[in-house]
Protein backbone atom coordinates (compact mmCIF):
# COMPACT_ATOMS: atom_id res chain seq x y z
CA UNK A 1 0.00 0.00 0.00
CA UNK A 2 1.51 3.39 -0.92
CA UNK A 3 2.03 5.81 1.95
CA UNK A 4 -0.65 8.54 2.07
CA UNK A 5 0.85 12.03 1.89
CA UNK A 6 -0.66 14.33 4.51
CA UNK A 7 -1.12 18.00 3.53
CA UNK A 8 0.82 20.20 5.98
CA UNK A 9 -1.48 23.18 5.42
CA UNK A 10 -4.49 21.04 6.33
CA UNK A 11 -2.66 19.85 9.47
CA UNK A 12 -2.08 23.49 10.46
CA UNK A 13 -5.75 24.35 9.88
CA UNK A 14 -6.90 21.51 12.14
CA UNK A 15 -4.34 22.37 14.82
CA UNK A 16 -5.67 25.93 14.76
CA UNK A 17 -8.99 24.43 15.87
CA UNK A 18 -7.32 23.31 19.11
CA UNK A 19 -6.42 19.67 18.39
CA UNK A 20 -3.02 17.99 18.79
CA UNK A 21 -0.72 17.36 15.85
CA UNK A 22 -0.82 13.54 16.05
CA UNK A 23 -4.62 13.51 16.12
CA UNK A 24 -4.79 15.89 13.14
CA UNK A 25 -2.35 13.78 11.13
CA UNK A 26 -4.26 10.62 12.01
CA UNK A 27 -7.55 12.23 10.90
CA UNK A 28 -6.16 13.45 7.57
CA UNK A 29 -4.56 10.06 6.95
CA UNK A 30 -7.97 8.43 7.46
CA UNK A 31 -9.69 10.62 4.85
CA UNK A 32 -7.08 10.63 2.10
CA UNK A 33 -4.54 13.20 3.28
CA UNK A 34 -5.79 16.66 2.27
CA UNK A 35 -9.48 17.36 3.03
CA UNK A 36 -9.59 19.35 6.28
CA UNK A 37 -13.39 19.39 6.43
CA UNK A 38 -13.70 15.59 6.24
CA UNK A 39 -10.83 15.27 8.70
CA UNK A 40 -12.65 17.56 11.16
CA UNK A 41 -15.72 15.31 10.99
CA UNK A 42 -13.46 12.29 11.57
CA UNK A 43 -11.94 14.00 14.62
CA UNK A 44 -15.34 14.54 16.21
CA UNK A 45 -16.16 10.87 15.69
CA UNK A 46 -12.84 9.53 16.98
CA UNK A 47 -11.31 12.06 19.43
CA UNK A 48 -12.27 9.73 22.28
CA UNK A 49 -10.27 6.82 20.83
CA UNK A 50 -7.45 5.71 23.16
CA UNK A 51 -4.87 6.04 20.35
CA UNK A 52 -6.21 9.35 18.96
CA UNK A 53 -3.14 11.36 20.01
CA UNK A 54 -0.63 8.59 19.33
CA UNK A 55 1.74 8.82 16.33
CA UNK A 56 0.66 6.79 13.32
CA UNK A 57 2.31 3.36 13.07
CA UNK A 58 4.94 2.94 10.41
CA UNK A 59 4.10 1.25 7.12
CA UNK A 60 5.54 -2.03 8.37
CA UNK A 61 3.27 -1.97 11.43
CA UNK A 62 0.06 -1.14 9.61
CA UNK A 63 -0.77 -4.79 8.95
CA UNK A 64 -3.40 -5.68 6.42
CA UNK A 65 -5.70 -2.67 6.97
CA UNK A 66 -6.48 -0.24 4.17
CA UNK A 67 -6.00 -1.08 0.51
CA UNK A 68 -5.23 -4.57 -0.71
CA UNK A 69 -3.78 -5.93 -3.90
CA UNK A 70 -7.27 -6.73 -5.18
CA UNK A 71 -8.73 -3.37 -4.16
CA UNK A 72 -6.65 -0.29 -4.84
CA UNK A 73 -8.60 2.07 -2.58
CA UNK A 74 -8.20 2.56 1.17
CA UNK A 75 -11.24 1.05 2.89
CA UNK A 76 -10.77 3.49 5.77
CA UNK A 77 -11.29 6.38 3.33
CA UNK A 78 -14.31 4.57 1.84
CA UNK A 79 -15.93 4.21 5.28
CA UNK A 80 -15.18 7.83 6.17
CA UNK A 81 -16.71 9.21 2.96
CA UNK A 82 -19.81 7.01 3.25
CA UNK A 83 -20.32 8.24 6.81
CA UNK A 84 -19.56 11.92 6.22
CA UNK A 85 -21.25 12.42 2.85
CA UNK A 86 -24.31 10.48 3.95
CA UNK A 87 -25.93 9.95 0.54
CA UNK A 88 -23.69 7.41 -1.23
CA UNK A 89 -23.10 3.71 -0.63
CA UNK A 90 -19.71 2.06 -0.30
CA UNK A 91 -19.66 0.72 -3.87
CA UNK A 92 -20.30 4.20 -5.29
CA UNK A 93 -17.64 5.77 -3.09
CA UNK A 94 -15.17 3.02 -3.96
CA UNK A 95 -15.69 3.61 -7.69
CA UNK A 96 -15.22 7.37 -7.25
CA UNK A 97 -11.99 6.86 -5.29
CA UNK A 98 -10.61 4.59 -7.99
CA UNK A 99 -11.44 7.22 -10.60
CA UNK A 100 -9.80 10.01 -8.56
CA UNK A 101 -6.63 8.13 -7.64
CA UNK A 102 -7.65 7.67 -4.00
CA UNK A 103 -8.05 11.40 -3.28
CA UNK A 104 -11.07 11.87 -0.97
CA UNK A 105 -11.80 15.48 -1.99
CA UNK A 106 -11.73 14.69 -5.72
CA UNK A 107 -13.87 11.60 -5.12
CA UNK A 108 -16.51 13.67 -3.33
CA UNK A 109 -16.51 16.20 -6.18
CA UNK A 110 -16.88 13.39 -8.71
CA UNK A 111 -19.81 11.86 -6.85
CA UNK A 112 -21.73 15.13 -6.59
CA UNK A 113 -20.94 16.00 -10.21
CA UNK A 114 -22.55 12.77 -11.42
CA UNK A 115 -25.58 12.56 -9.12
CA UNK A 116 -28.04 12.86 -12.03
CA UNK A 117 -27.02 9.43 -13.32
CA UNK A 118 -24.48 8.09 -10.85
CA UNK A 119 -25.06 4.41 -11.59
CA UNK A 120 -24.67 5.08 -15.31
CA UNK A 121 -21.44 7.01 -14.74
CA UNK A 122 -20.04 4.18 -12.63
CA UNK A 123 -21.04 1.60 -15.25
CA UNK A 124 -19.25 3.69 -17.88
CA UNK A 125 -16.13 3.76 -15.73
CA UNK A 126 -16.20 0.01 -15.29
CA UNK A 127 -16.57 -0.53 -19.03
CA UNK A 128 -13.61 1.75 -19.78
CA UNK A 129 -11.18 0.79 -17.05
CA UNK A 130 -8.28 0.88 -19.51
CA UNK A 131 -9.13 4.36 -20.80
CA UNK A 132 -7.89 7.69 -19.44
CA UNK A 133 -9.51 9.18 -16.35
CA UNK A 134 -12.38 11.55 -17.00
CA UNK A 135 -11.59 15.20 -16.30
CA UNK A 136 -14.12 16.74 -13.92
CA UNK A 137 -14.97 20.49 -13.97
CA UNK A 138 -15.41 22.02 -10.49
CA UNK A 139 -18.69 23.09 -10.03
CA UNK A 140 -29.46 50.38 9.22
CA UNK A 141 -30.72 51.13 12.72
CA UNK A 142 -29.95 53.62 15.52
CA UNK A 143 -29.45 52.92 19.24
CA UNK A 144 -28.66 54.95 22.30
CA UNK A 145 -25.05 54.74 23.44
CA UNK A 146 -24.25 53.82 27.02
CA UNK A 147 -21.80 55.68 29.21
CA UNK A 148 -18.84 53.77 30.61
CA UNK A 149 -15.27 52.77 29.88
CA UNK A 150 -16.25 50.40 27.12
CA UNK A 151 -14.46 47.27 28.31
CA UNK A 152 -15.06 44.04 26.41
CA UNK A 153 -14.09 40.39 26.66
CA UNK A 154 -13.84 37.80 23.90
CA UNK A 155 -16.69 35.30 24.22
CA UNK A 156 -16.77 33.63 20.81
CA UNK A 157 -15.21 33.35 17.38
CA UNK A 158 -16.06 31.82 14.03
CA UNK A 159 -13.35 30.11 11.97
CA UNK A 160 -13.20 28.87 8.41
CA UNK A 161 -11.72 25.55 7.31
CA UNK A 162 -10.81 25.57 3.63
CA UNK A 163 -8.59 27.25 1.06
CA UNK A 164 -11.00 30.13 0.35
CA UNK A 165 -14.35 31.54 1.52
CA UNK A 166 -16.13 30.07 -1.50
CA UNK A 167 -15.69 26.54 -0.22
CA UNK A 168 -14.96 24.68 2.97
CA UNK A 169 -16.71 24.77 6.32
CA UNK A 170 -17.30 27.18 9.22
CA UNK A 171 -17.05 26.24 12.91
CA UNK A 172 -17.70 28.27 16.05
CA UNK A 173 -15.87 28.51 19.38
CA UNK A 174 -17.70 29.84 22.45
CA UNK A 175 -16.39 30.42 25.96
CA UNK A 176 -18.56 28.77 28.60
CA UNK A 177 -17.75 28.55 32.31
CA UNK A 178 -14.18 29.62 31.59
CA UNK A 179 -13.59 26.91 28.97
CA UNK A 180 -13.58 27.11 25.18
CA UNK A 181 -16.01 24.81 23.36
CA UNK A 182 -15.98 24.09 19.62
CA UNK A 183 -19.30 23.69 17.74
CA UNK A 184 -19.23 21.91 14.39
CA UNK A 185 -22.86 21.46 13.26
CA UNK A 186 -24.32 19.04 15.81
CA UNK A 187 -20.90 17.99 17.11
CA UNK A 188 -19.60 19.68 20.29
CA UNK A 189 -16.26 19.22 22.08
CA UNK A 190 -13.84 21.05 24.37
CA UNK A 191 -11.05 22.99 22.62
CA UNK A 192 -7.79 23.42 24.48
CA UNK A 193 -6.29 25.94 22.03
CA UNK A 194 -8.95 27.92 20.13
CA UNK A 195 -7.69 29.69 16.97
CA UNK A 196 -7.88 33.22 18.41
CA UNK A 197 -5.21 34.43 15.96
CA UNK A 198 -6.95 33.16 12.83
CA UNK A 199 -10.70 33.62 13.32
CA UNK A 200 -12.99 34.89 10.57
CA UNK A 201 -15.36 36.68 12.98
CA UNK A 202 -14.91 37.66 16.67
CA UNK A 203 -17.72 38.01 19.26
CA UNK A 204 -17.21 40.32 22.25
CA UNK A 205 -19.34 41.07 25.33
CA UNK A 206 -19.26 44.44 27.03
CA UNK A 207 -18.40 43.80 30.68
CA UNK A 208 -18.58 47.29 32.29
CA UNK A 209 -22.38 47.48 31.82
CA UNK A 210 -23.49 43.90 32.44
CA UNK A 211 -25.23 44.79 35.73
CA UNK A 212 -26.50 48.13 34.44
CA UNK A 213 -28.78 47.47 31.46
CA UNK A 214 -29.95 50.36 29.30
CA UNK A 215 -33.63 50.93 30.11
CA UNK A 216 -34.33 52.09 26.57
CA UNK A 217 -33.70 48.59 25.15
Coordinates of N, CA, C and O in Angstrom, one line a residue, residues 63-164:
X63 N -0.1 -3.5 9.1 CA -0.8 -4.8 8.9 C -1.5 -4.8 7.6 O -1.1 -4.3 6.6
X64 N -2.7 -5.5 7.7 CA -3.4 -5.7 6.4 C -4.5 -4.7 6.2 O -5.3 -4.9 5.3
X65 N -4.6 -3.6 7.1 CA -5.7 -2.7 7.0 C -5.5 -1.8 5.8 O -4.4 -1.7 5.2
X66 N -6.6 -1.2 5.3 CA -6.5 -0.2 4.2 C -6.6 -1.0 2.9 O -7.3 -2.0 2.7
X67 N -5.9 -0.5 1.9 CA -6.0 -1.1 0.5 C -5.3 -2.4 0.4 O -4.4 -2.7 1.1
X68 N -5.8 -3.3 -0.5 CA -5.2 -4.6 -0.7 C -4.9 -4.7 -2.2 O -5.2 -3.8 -3.0
X69 N -4.2 -5.8 -2.5 CA -3.8 -5.9 -3.9 C -5.0 -6.0 -4.8 O -4.9 -5.5 -6.0
X70 N -6.1 -6.6 -4.3 CA -7.3 -6.7 -5.2 C -8.2 -5.5 -5.2 O -9.1 -5.4 -5.9
X71 N -7.9 -4.6 -4.3 CA -8.7 -3.4 -4.2 C -7.8 -2.2 -3.9 O -7.2 -2.1 -2.8
X72 N -7.7 -1.3 -4.9 CA -6.6 -0.3 -4.8 C -7.0 0.9 -4.0 O -6.3 1.9 -3.9
X73 N -8.2 0.9 -3.4 CA -8.6 2.1 -2.6 C -8.5 1.7 -1.1 O -8.6 0.5 -0.7
X74 N -8.3 2.7 -0.3 CA -8.2 2.6 1.2 C -9.6 2.4 1.8 O -10.4 3.3 1.6
X75 N -9.9 1.3 2.4 CA -11.2 1.1 2.9 C -11.6 2.0 4.0 O -12.7 2.3 4.3
X76 N -10.5 2.5 4.7 CA -10.8 3.5 5.8 C -11.3 4.8 5.2 O -12.2 5.4 5.8
X77 N -10.8 5.2 4.0 CA -11.3 6.4 3.3 C -12.7 6.1 2.8 O -13.6 7.0 2.9
X78 N -13.0 4.9 2.3 CA -14.3 4.6 1.8 C -15.3 4.7 3.0 O -16.4 5.4 2.8
X79 N -15.0 4.1 4.1 CA -15.9 4.2 5.3 C -16.1 5.6 5.7 O -17.3 6.0 6.1
X80 N -15.1 6.4 5.7 CA -15.2 7.8 6.2 C -16.1 8.6 5.2 O -16.9 9.4 5.7
X81 N -15.9 8.5 3.9 CA -16.7 9.2 3.0 C -18.2 8.8 3.0 O -19.1 9.6 3.0
X82 N -18.4 7.5 3.1 CA -19.8 7.0 3.3 C -20.5 7.6 4.5 O -21.6 8.1 4.4
X83 N -19.8 7.7 5.6 CA -20.3 8.2 6.8 C -20.5 9.8 6.7 O -21.5 10.3 7.1
X84 N -19.5 10.5 6.2 CA -19.6 11.9 6.2 C -20.4 12.5 5.1 O -21.0 13.6 5.3
X85 N -20.4 11.9 3.9 CA -21.3 12.4 2.8 C -22.7 12.1 3.1 O -23.6 12.9 2.7
X86 N -23.0 10.9 3.5 CA -24.3 10.5 4.0 C -25.3 10.1 2.9 O -26.4 9.8 3.2
X87 N -24.9 10.2 1.6 CA -25.9 9.9 0.5 C -25.4 9.0 -0.5 O -26.0 8.9 -1.6
X88 N -24.3 8.3 -0.3 CA -23.7 7.4 -1.2 C -23.3 6.1 -0.5 O -23.0 6.1 0.7
X89 N -23.5 5.0 -1.2 CA -23.1 3.7 -0.6 C -21.6 3.4 -0.9 O -20.9 4.1 -1.6
X90 N -21.1 2.4 -0.2 CA -19.7 2.1 -0.3 C -19.2 1.7 -1.7 O -18.1 2.1 -2.1
X91 N -20.1 1.0 -2.5 CA -19.7 0.7 -3.9 C -19.5 2.0 -4.7 O -18.6 2.1 -5.5
X92 N -20.4 2.9 -4.5 CA -20.3 4.2 -5.3 C -19.1 5.0 -4.9 O -18.3 5.5 -5.7
X93 N -18.8 5.0 -3.6 CA -17.6 5.8 -3.1 C -16.4 5.1 -3.6 O -15.4 5.7 -4.0
X94 N -16.4 3.8 -3.5 CA -15.2 3.0 -4.0 C -14.9 3.3 -5.4 O -13.7 3.5 -5.8
X95 N -15.9 3.3 -6.3 CA -15.7 3.6 -7.7 C -15.2 5.0 -7.9 O -14.3 5.3 -8.7
X96 N -15.7 6.0 -7.1 CA -15.2 7.4 -7.2 C -13.8 7.5 -6.8 O -13.0 8.3 -7.4
X97 N -13.4 6.8 -5.8 CA -12.0 6.9 -5.3 C -11.0 6.3 -6.3 O -9.9 6.8 -6.5
X98 N -11.4 5.2 -6.9 CA -10.6 4.6 -8.0 C -10.4 5.6 -9.1 O -9.3 5.7 -9.7
X99 N -11.5 6.3 -9.5 CA -11.4 7.2 -10.6 C -10.6 8.4 -10.3 O -9.9 9.0 -11.1
X100 N -10.5 8.8 -9.0 CA -9.8 10.0 -8.6 C -8.4 9.7 -8.0 O -7.9 10.6 -7.3
X101 N -8.0 8.5 -8.1 CA -6.6 8.1 -7.6 C -6.5 8.0 -6.1 O -5.5 8.2 -5.6
X102 N -7.7 7.8 -5.4 CA -7.6 7.7 -4.0 C -7.8 9.0 -3.2 O -7.8 9.0 -2.0
X103 N -7.9 10.1 -3.9 CA -8.1 11.4 -3.3 C -9.5 11.6 -2.8 O -10.4 11.6 -3.6
X104 N -9.7 11.8 -1.5 CA -11.1 11.9 -1.0 C -11.8 13.1 -1.5 O -13.0 13.0 -1.8
X105 N -11.1 14.2 -1.6 CA -11.8 15.5 -2.0 C -12.2 15.4 -3.4 O -13.4 15.7 -3.8
X106 N -11.4 14.9 -4.3 CA -11.7 14.7 -5.7 C -12.8 13.7 -5.9 O -13.7 13.8 -6.7
X107 N -12.8 12.6 -5.0 CA -13.9 11.6 -5.1 C -15.2 12.2 -4.8 O -16.2 11.9 -5.4
X108 N -15.2 13.0 -3.7 CA -16.5 13.7 -3.3 C -17.0 14.6 -4.4 O -18.2 14.6 -4.8
X109 N -16.1 15.3 -5.1 CA -16.5 16.2 -6.2 C -17.1 15.4 -7.3 O -18.1 15.7 -8.0
X110 N -16.4 14.2 -7.6 CA -16.9 13.4 -8.7 C -18.3 12.8 -8.4 O -19.2 12.8 -9.3
X111 N -18.5 12.4 -7.2 CA -19.8 11.9 -6.9 C -20.9 12.9 -7.0 O -22.0 12.6 -7.6
X112 N -20.7 14.1 -6.5 CA -21.7 15.1 -6.6 C -21.9 15.6 -8.0 O -23.0 16.1 -8.4
X113 N -20.8 15.6 -8.8 CA -20.9 16.0 -10.2 C -21.7 15.0 -11.1 O -22.1 15.4 -12.2
X114 N -21.9 13.8 -10.6 CA -22.5 12.8 -11.4 C -23.8 12.2 -10.7 O -24.3 11.1 -11.1
X115 N -24.4 13.0 -9.9 CA -25.6 12.6 -9.1 C -26.8 12.3 -10.0 O -27.7 11.5 -9.7
X116 N -26.9 13.0 -11.2 CA -28.0 12.9 -12.0 C -28.2 11.4 -12.6 O -29.3 10.9 -12.8
X117 N -27.0 10.8 -12.8 CA -27.0 9.4 -13.3 C -25.8 8.7 -12.8 O -24.9 8.4 -13.6
X118 N -25.7 8.6 -11.5 CA -24.5 8.1 -10.8 C -24.2 6.6 -11.2 O -23.1 6.3 -11.6
X119 N -25.3 5.8 -11.2 CA -25.1 4.4 -11.6 C -24.6 4.3 -13.0 O -23.7 3.4 -13.3
X120 N -25.1 5.1 -13.9 CA -24.7 5.1 -15.3 C -23.2 5.5 -15.5 O -22.5 4.9 -16.3
X121 N -22.8 6.5 -14.7 CA -21.4 7.0 -14.7 C -20.5 5.9 -14.2 O -19.4 5.7 -14.8
X122 N -20.9 5.2 -13.2 CA -20.0 4.2 -12.6 C -19.9 3.0 -13.6 O -18.9 2.4 -13.8
X123 N -21.1 2.7 -14.3 CA -21.0 1.6 -15.3 C -20.1 2.0 -16.4 O -19.4 1.1 -16.9
X124 N -20.1 3.2 -16.8 CA -19.3 3.7 -17.9 C -17.8 3.6 -17.5 O -16.9 3.2 -18.3
X125 N -17.5 3.9 -16.2 CA -16.1 3.8 -15.7 C -15.7 2.3 -15.8 O -14.6 2.0 -16.2
X126 N -16.6 1.4 -15.3 CA -16.2 0.0 -15.3 C -16.0 -0.6 -16.7 O -15.3 -1.6 -16.8
X127 N -16.7 0.0 -17.7 CA -16.6 -0.5 -19.0 C -15.4 0.1 -19.8 O -15.0 -0.3 -20.8
X128 N -14.8 1.1 -19.2 CA -13.6 1.8 -19.8 C -12.4 1.8 -18.8 O -11.8 2.9 -18.7
X129 N -12.2 0.8 -18.1 CA -11.2 0.8 -17.0 C -9.8 1.0 -17.6 O -8.9 1.5 -16.9
X130 N -9.6 0.7 -18.9 CA -8.3 0.9 -19.5 C -8.1 2.3 -20.1 O -7.0 2.6 -20.6
X131 N -9.2 3.0 -20.2 CA -9.1 4.4 -20.8 C -8.6 5.4 -19.8 O -8.4 5.1 -18.6
X132 N -8.4 6.6 -20.3 CA -7.9 7.7 -19.4 C -9.0 8.1 -18.5 O -10.2 8.0 -18.8
X133 N -8.6 8.7 -17.3 CA -9.5 9.2 -16.4 C -10.3 10.4 -16.9 O -9.7 11.2 -17.6
X134 N -11.5 10.4 -16.6 CA -12.4 11.6 -17.0 C -12.0 12.8 -16.2 O -11.8 12.8 -15.0
X135 N -11.9 13.9 -16.9 CA -11.6 15.2 -16.3 C -12.9 15.8 -15.8 O -13.8 16.0 -16.6
X136 N -12.9 16.2 -14.5 CA -14.1 16.7 -13.9 C -14.0 18.2 -13.7 O -13.0 18.7 -13.2
X137 N -15.0 19.0 -14.2 CA -15.0 20.5 -14.0 C -15.6 20.8 -12.6 O -16.6 20.3 -12.3
X138 N -14.9 21.7 -11.8 CA -15.4 22.0 -10.5 C -16.7 22.9 -10.5 O -16.9 23.7 -11.5
X139 N -17.5 22.3 -10.1 CA -18.7 23.1 -10.0 C -18.6 24.5 -9.3 O -17.9 24.6 -8.6
X140 N -29.9 49.3 8.3 CA -29.5 50.4 9.2 C -30.4 50.7 10.4 O -31.6 50.6 10.2
X141 N -29.9 50.8 11.6 CA -30.7 51.1 12.7 C -30.0 52.0 13.7 O -28.7 52.0 13.7
X142 N -30.6 52.7 14.5 CA -30.0 53.6 15.5 C -30.2 53.1 16.9 O -31.2 52.5 17.2
X143 N -29.3 53.3 17.9 CA -29.4 52.9 19.2 C -28.8 53.9 20.1 O -27.8 54.6 19.7
X144 N -29.2 54.0 21.3 CA -28.7 55.0 22.3 C -27.4 54.4 22.9 O -27.3 53.2 23.3
X145 N -26.3 55.2 22.9 CA -25.0 54.7 23.4 C -25.1 54.8 25.0 O -25.7 55.7 25.6
X146 N -24.4 53.9 25.6 CA -24.2 53.8 27.0 C -23.0 54.5 27.5 O -21.9 54.4 26.8
X147 N -23.0 55.1 28.6 CA -21.8 55.7 29.2 C -21.0 54.6 29.8 O -21.5 53.5 30.2
X148 N -19.7 54.8 30.0 CA -18.8 53.8 30.6 C -17.5 53.7 29.9 O -17.2 54.4 28.9
X149 N -16.6 52.9 30.4 CA -15.3 52.8 29.9 C -15.2 52.0 28.6 O -14.3 52.1 27.8
X150 N -16.2 51.2 28.3 CA -16.2 50.4 27.1 C -15.3 49.2 27.2 O -14.5 49.1 26.2
X151 N -15.3 48.4 28.2 CA -14.5 47.3 28.3 C -15.2 46.0 27.8 O -16.4 45.8 28.1
X152 N -14.5 45.2 27.0 CA -15.1 44.0 26.4 C -14.2 42.8 26.7 O -13.0 42.9 26.9
X153 N -14.8 41.6 26.6 CA -14.1 40.4 26.7 C -14.5 39.5 25.5 O -15.7 39.5 25.1
X154 N -13.6 38.7 25.0 CA -13.8 37.8 23.9 C -14.7 36.6 24.4 O -14.3 35.9 25.3
X155 N -15.8 36.4 23.8 CA -16.7 35.3 24.2 C -16.9 34.3 23.1 O -17.4 33.2 23.4
X156 N -16.6 34.6 21.9 CA -16.8 33.6 20.8 C -16.0 34.0 19.6 O -15.6 35.2 19.4
X157 N -15.8 33.1 18.7 CA -15.2 33.4 17.4 C -15.7 32.3 16.4 O -16.0 31.2 16.7
X158 N -15.7 32.7 15.1 CA -16.1 31.8 14.0 C -14.9 31.6 13.1 O -14.2 32.6 12.7
X159 N -14.5 30.4 12.8 CA -13.4 30.1 12.0 C -13.8 29.4 10.7 O -14.8 28.7 10.7
X160 N -12.9 29.5 9.7 CA -13.2 28.9 8.4 C -12.1 27.8 8.1 O -11.0 28.0 8.3
X161 N -12.6 26.6 7.7 CA -11.7 25.6 7.3 C -11.8 25.4 5.8 O -12.9 25.1 5.3
X162 N -10.8 25.6 5.1 CA -10.8 25.6 3.6 C -9.8 26.6 3.0 O -9.3 27.4 3.7
X163 N -9.6 26.4 1.7 CA -8.6 27.2 1.1 C -9.1 28.6 0.7 O -8.3 29.6 0.5
X164 N -10.4 28.8 0.6 CA -11.0 30.1 0.4 C -12.4 30.2 0.9 O -13.0 29.1 1.2

